[in-house]
CSV table of C-alpha atoms in Angstrom, one decimal:
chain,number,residue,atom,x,y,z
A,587,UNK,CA,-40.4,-7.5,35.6
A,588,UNK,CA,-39.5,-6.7,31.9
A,589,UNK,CA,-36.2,-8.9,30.7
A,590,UNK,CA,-33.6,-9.4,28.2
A,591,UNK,CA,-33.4,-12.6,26.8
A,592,UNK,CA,-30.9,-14.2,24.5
A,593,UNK,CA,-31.2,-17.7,22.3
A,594,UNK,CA,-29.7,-19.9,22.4
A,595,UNK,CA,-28.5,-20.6,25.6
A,596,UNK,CA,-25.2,-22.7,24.0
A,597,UNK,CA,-24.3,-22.5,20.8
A,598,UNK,CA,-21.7,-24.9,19.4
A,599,UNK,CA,-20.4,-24.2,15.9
A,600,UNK,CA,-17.0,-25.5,13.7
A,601,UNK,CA,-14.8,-23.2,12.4
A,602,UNK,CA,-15.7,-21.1,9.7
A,603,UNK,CA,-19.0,-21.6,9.9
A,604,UNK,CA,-21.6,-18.2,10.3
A,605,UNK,CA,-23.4,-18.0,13.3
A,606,UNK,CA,-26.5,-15.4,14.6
A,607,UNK,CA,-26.9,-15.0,18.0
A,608,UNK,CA,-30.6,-13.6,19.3
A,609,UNK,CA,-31.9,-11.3,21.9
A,610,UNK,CA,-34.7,-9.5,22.7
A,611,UNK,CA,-34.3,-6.3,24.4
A,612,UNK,CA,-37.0,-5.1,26.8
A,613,UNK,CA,-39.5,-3.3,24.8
A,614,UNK,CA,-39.3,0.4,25.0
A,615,UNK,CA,-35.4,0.5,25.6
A,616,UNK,CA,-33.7,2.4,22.5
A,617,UNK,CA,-30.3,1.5,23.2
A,618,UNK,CA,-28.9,-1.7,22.5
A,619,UNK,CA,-25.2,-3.4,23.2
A,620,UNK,CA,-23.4,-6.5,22.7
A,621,UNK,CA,-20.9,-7.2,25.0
A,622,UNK,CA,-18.4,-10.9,25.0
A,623,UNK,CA,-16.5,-12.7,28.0
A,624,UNK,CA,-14.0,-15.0,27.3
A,625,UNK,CA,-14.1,-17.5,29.9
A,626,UNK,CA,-12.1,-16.3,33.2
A,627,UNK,CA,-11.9,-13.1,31.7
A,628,UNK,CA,-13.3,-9.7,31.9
A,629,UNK,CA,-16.5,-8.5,30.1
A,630,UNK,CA,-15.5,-6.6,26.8
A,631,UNK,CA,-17.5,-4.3,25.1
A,632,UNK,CA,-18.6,-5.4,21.2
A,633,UNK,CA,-20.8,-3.0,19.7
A,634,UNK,CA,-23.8,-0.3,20.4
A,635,UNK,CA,-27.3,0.1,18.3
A,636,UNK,CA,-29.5,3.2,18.4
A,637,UNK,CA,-32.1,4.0,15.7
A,638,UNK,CA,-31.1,1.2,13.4
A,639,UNK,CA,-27.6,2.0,13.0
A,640,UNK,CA,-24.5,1.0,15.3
A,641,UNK,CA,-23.3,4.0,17.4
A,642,UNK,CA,-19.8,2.8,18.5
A,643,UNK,CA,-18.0,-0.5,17.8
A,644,UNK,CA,-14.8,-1.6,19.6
A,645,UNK,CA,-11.4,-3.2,18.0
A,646,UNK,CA,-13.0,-6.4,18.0
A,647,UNK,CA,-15.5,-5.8,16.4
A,648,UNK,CA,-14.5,-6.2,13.0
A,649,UNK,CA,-15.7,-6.9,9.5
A,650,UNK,CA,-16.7,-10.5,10.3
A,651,UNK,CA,-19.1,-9.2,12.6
A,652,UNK,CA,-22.3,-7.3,11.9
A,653,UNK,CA,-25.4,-6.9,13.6
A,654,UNK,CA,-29.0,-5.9,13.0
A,655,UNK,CA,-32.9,-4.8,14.2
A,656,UNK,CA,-34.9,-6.8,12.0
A,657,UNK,CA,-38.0,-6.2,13.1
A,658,UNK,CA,-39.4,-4.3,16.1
A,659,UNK,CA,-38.5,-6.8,19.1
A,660,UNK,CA,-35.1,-8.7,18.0
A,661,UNK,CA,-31.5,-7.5,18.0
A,662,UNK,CA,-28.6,-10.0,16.4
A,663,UNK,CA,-25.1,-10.3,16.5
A,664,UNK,CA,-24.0,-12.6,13.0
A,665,UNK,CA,-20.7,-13.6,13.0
A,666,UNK,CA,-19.8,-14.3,9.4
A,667,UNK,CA,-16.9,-17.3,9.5
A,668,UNK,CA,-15.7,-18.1,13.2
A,669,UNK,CA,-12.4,-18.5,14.3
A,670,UNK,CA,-11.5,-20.6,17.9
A,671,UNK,CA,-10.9,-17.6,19.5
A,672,UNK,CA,-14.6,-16.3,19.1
A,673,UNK,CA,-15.2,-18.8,22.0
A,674,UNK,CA,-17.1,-16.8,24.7
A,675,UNK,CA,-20.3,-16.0,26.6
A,676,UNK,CA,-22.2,-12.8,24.5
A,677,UNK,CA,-24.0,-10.6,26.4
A,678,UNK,CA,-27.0,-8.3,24.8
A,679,UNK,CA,-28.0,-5.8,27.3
A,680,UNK,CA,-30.1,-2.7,26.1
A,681,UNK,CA,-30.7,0.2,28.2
A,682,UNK,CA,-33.8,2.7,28.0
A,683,UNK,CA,-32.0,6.2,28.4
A,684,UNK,CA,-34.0,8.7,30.4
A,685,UNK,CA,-31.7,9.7,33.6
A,686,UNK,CA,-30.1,6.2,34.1
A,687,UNK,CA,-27.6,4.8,32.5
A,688,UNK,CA,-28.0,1.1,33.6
A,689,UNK,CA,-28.0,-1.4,31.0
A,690,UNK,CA,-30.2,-4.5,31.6
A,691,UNK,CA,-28.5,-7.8,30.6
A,692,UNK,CA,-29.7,-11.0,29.0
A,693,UNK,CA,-28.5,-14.3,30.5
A,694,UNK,CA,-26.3,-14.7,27.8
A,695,UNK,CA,-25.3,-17.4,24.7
A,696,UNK,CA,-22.2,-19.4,25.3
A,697,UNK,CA,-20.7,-19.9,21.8
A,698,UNK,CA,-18.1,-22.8,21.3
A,699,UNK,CA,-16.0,-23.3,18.0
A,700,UNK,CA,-14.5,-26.2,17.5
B,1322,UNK,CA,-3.1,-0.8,33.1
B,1323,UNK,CA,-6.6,-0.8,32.0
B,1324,UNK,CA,-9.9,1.2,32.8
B,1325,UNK,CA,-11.4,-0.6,35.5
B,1326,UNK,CA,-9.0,-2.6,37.5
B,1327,UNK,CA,-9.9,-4.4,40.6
B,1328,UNK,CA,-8.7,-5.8,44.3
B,1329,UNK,CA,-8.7,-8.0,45.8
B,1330,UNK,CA,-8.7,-10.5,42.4
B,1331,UNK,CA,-10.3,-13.2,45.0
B,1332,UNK,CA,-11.3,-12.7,48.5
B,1333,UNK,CA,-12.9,-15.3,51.1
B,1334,UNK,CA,-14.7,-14.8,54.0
B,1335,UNK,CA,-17.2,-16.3,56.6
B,1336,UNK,CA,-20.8,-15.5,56.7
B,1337,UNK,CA,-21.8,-12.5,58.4
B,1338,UNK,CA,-18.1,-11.0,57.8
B,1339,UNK,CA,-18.0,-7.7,55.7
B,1340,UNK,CA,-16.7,-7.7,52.1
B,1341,UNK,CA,-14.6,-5.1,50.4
B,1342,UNK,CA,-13.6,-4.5,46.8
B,1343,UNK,CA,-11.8,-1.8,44.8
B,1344,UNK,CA,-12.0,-0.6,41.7
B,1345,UNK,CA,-9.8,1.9,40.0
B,1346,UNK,CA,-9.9,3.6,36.7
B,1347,UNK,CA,-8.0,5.9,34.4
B,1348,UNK,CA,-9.9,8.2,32.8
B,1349,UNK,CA,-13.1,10.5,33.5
B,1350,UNK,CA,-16.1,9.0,33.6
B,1351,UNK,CA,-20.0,10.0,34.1
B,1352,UNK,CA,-21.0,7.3,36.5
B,1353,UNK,CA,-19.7,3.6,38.0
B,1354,UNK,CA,-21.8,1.0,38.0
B,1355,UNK,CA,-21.3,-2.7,40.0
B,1356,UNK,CA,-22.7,-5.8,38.8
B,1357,UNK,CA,-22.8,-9.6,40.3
B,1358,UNK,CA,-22.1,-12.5,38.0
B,1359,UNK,CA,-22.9,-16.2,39.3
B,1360,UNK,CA,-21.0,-18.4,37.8
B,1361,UNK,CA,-21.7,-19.0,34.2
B,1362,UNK,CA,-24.7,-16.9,34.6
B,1363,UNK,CA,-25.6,-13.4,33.0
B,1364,UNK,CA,-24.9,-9.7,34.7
B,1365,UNK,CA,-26.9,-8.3,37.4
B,1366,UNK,CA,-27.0,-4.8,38.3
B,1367,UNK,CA,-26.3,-3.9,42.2
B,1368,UNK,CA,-25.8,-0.3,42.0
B,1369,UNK,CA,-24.7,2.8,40.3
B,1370,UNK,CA,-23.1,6.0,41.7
B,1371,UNK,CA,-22.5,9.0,39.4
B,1372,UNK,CA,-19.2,11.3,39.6
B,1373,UNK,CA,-20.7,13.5,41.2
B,1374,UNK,CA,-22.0,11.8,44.4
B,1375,UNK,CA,-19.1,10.4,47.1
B,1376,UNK,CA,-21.4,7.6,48.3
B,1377,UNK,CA,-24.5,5.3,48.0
B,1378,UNK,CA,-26.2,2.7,49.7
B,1379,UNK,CA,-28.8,0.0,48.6
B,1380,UNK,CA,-29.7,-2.3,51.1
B,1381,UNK,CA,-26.8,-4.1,52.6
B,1382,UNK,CA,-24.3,-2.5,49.7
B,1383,UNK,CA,-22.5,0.6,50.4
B,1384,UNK,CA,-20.6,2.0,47.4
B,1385,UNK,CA,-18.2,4.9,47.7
B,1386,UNK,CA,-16.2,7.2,44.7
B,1387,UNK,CA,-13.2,8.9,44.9
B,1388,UNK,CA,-13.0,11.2,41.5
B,1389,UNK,CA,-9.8,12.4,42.5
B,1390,UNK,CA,-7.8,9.1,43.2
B,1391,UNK,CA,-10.2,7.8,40.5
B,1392,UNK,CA,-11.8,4.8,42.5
B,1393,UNK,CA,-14.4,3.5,44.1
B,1394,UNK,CA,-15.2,1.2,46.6
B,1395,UNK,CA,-18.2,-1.8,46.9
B,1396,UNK,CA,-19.2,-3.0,50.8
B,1397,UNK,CA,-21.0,-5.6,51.4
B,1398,UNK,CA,-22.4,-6.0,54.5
B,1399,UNK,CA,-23.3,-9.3,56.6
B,1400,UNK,CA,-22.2,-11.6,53.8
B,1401,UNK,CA,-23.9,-14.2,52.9
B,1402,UNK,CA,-23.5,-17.4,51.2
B,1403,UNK,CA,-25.7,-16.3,48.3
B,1404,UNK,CA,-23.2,-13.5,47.7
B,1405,UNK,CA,-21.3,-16.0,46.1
B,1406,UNK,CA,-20.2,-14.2,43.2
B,1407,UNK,CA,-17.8,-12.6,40.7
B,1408,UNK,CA,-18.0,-8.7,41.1
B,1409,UNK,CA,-17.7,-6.3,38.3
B,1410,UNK,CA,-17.0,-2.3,38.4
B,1411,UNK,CA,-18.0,-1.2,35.0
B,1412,UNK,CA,-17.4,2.6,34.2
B,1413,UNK,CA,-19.5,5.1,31.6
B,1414,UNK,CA,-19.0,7.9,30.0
B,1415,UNK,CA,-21.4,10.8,28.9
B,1416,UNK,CA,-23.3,9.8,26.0
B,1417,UNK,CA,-21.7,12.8,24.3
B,1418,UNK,CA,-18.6,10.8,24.4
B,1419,UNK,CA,-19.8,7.1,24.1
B,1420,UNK,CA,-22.7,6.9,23.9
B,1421,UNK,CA,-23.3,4.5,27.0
B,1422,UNK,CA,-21.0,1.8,26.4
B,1423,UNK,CA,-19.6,0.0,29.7
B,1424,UNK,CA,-15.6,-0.5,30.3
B,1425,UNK,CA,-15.6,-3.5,32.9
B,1426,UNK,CA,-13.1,-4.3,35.3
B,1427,UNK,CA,-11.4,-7.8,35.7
B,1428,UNK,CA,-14.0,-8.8,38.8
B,1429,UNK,CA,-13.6,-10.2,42.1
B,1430,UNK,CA,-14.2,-13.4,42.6
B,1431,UNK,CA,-16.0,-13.4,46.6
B,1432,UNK,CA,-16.4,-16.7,48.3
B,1433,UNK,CA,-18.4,-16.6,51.5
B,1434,UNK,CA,-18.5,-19.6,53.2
B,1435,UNK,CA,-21.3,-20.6,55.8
């Protein structure tokens, strides 16, 4: 069965330094989403990508983060100069919309700053 | 209070016992979707239920929606130790709206002990 995946796995990272996070979204989806947890806490909604341009972003979301399509297969989430508190698991999850609106989730990138 | 709020924050029960969790949200929304999170581990989709339909079922998982008290309700039946888990309502709008995006809920954390 088709699957997201997401590299790496753990990324650790000090302060102010830039970081790209990877995924792969399964191959015909058109819609693409990052999504963050901070440990023990709910899933937050980050950004959405459709034909190469983002859709919706949320508060969070701001002008140290940008994401891209580079080619046909990869989607990434760069964070520019990261701060302690962008400590969390990202989630990539792309959905292919015909009736359903389920989005298929990568296993995620745990990203530390220390 | 938030879009997507949950009870029981933690429940435990004994294998073979039925599990029930809640969700409530705020505003109008297309469908409701539940996903499983092991720990430290990515999203998995269980089910979804649009706003127009008062019930569903997938295998041991019965999910209901009430649009007018806005919430829904996720059933597990004959728990099992593998539904070890954190449990997340996430809501959608029409894509008119948001174009997809997911608002989660703060989880339930289900222990079922053998």
């Amino acid at each position: 069965e088709p699957e997201v995946t997401q590299t790496p796995s753990h990324q650790v990272t000090q302060m102010g330094q830039e970081v790209i996070l990877r995924c792969v979204p399964i191959s015909n989806h058109l819609y693409f989403y990052w999504y963050r947890q901070i440990l023990g806490q709910k899933v937050e909604f980050l950004v959405s990508f459709y034909n190469n341009e983002i859709s919706e972003k949320s508060e969070i979301f701001d002008d140290q983060f940008s994401v891209e399509r580079p080619d046909g297969s990869n989607f990434t989430l760069k964070i520019r100069s990261t701060k302690l508190e962008d400590s969390a698991m990202y989630f990539c999850a792309s959905l292919y919309r015909g009736s359903s609106y389920e989005q298929y989730f990568g296993p995620g990138t745990r990203l530390t700053v220390t | 209070s938030q879009q997507g709020e949950e009870d029981p924050q933690a429940l435990s029960i004994q294998e073979g016992e039925n599990a029930t969790m809640n969700c409530s949200y705020k505003t109008s929304i297309n469908n409701l979707q539940w996903y499983r999170q092991n720990s430290g581990r990515g999203l998995v989709h269980l089910i979804l239920i649009r706003s127009n339909e008062r019930e569903k079922h997938s295998g041991r998982l019965r999910v209901t929606l009430d649009t007018s008290k806005k919430s829904s309700s996720l059933l597990i039946t004959a728990s099992r130790a593998a539904d070890t888990a954190s449990y997340f309502c996430a809501t959608a709008f029409s894509w008119a709206n948001q174009g997809g995006k997911l608002i989660f809920g703060q989880g339930t954390e289900l222990s079922v002990k053998p």
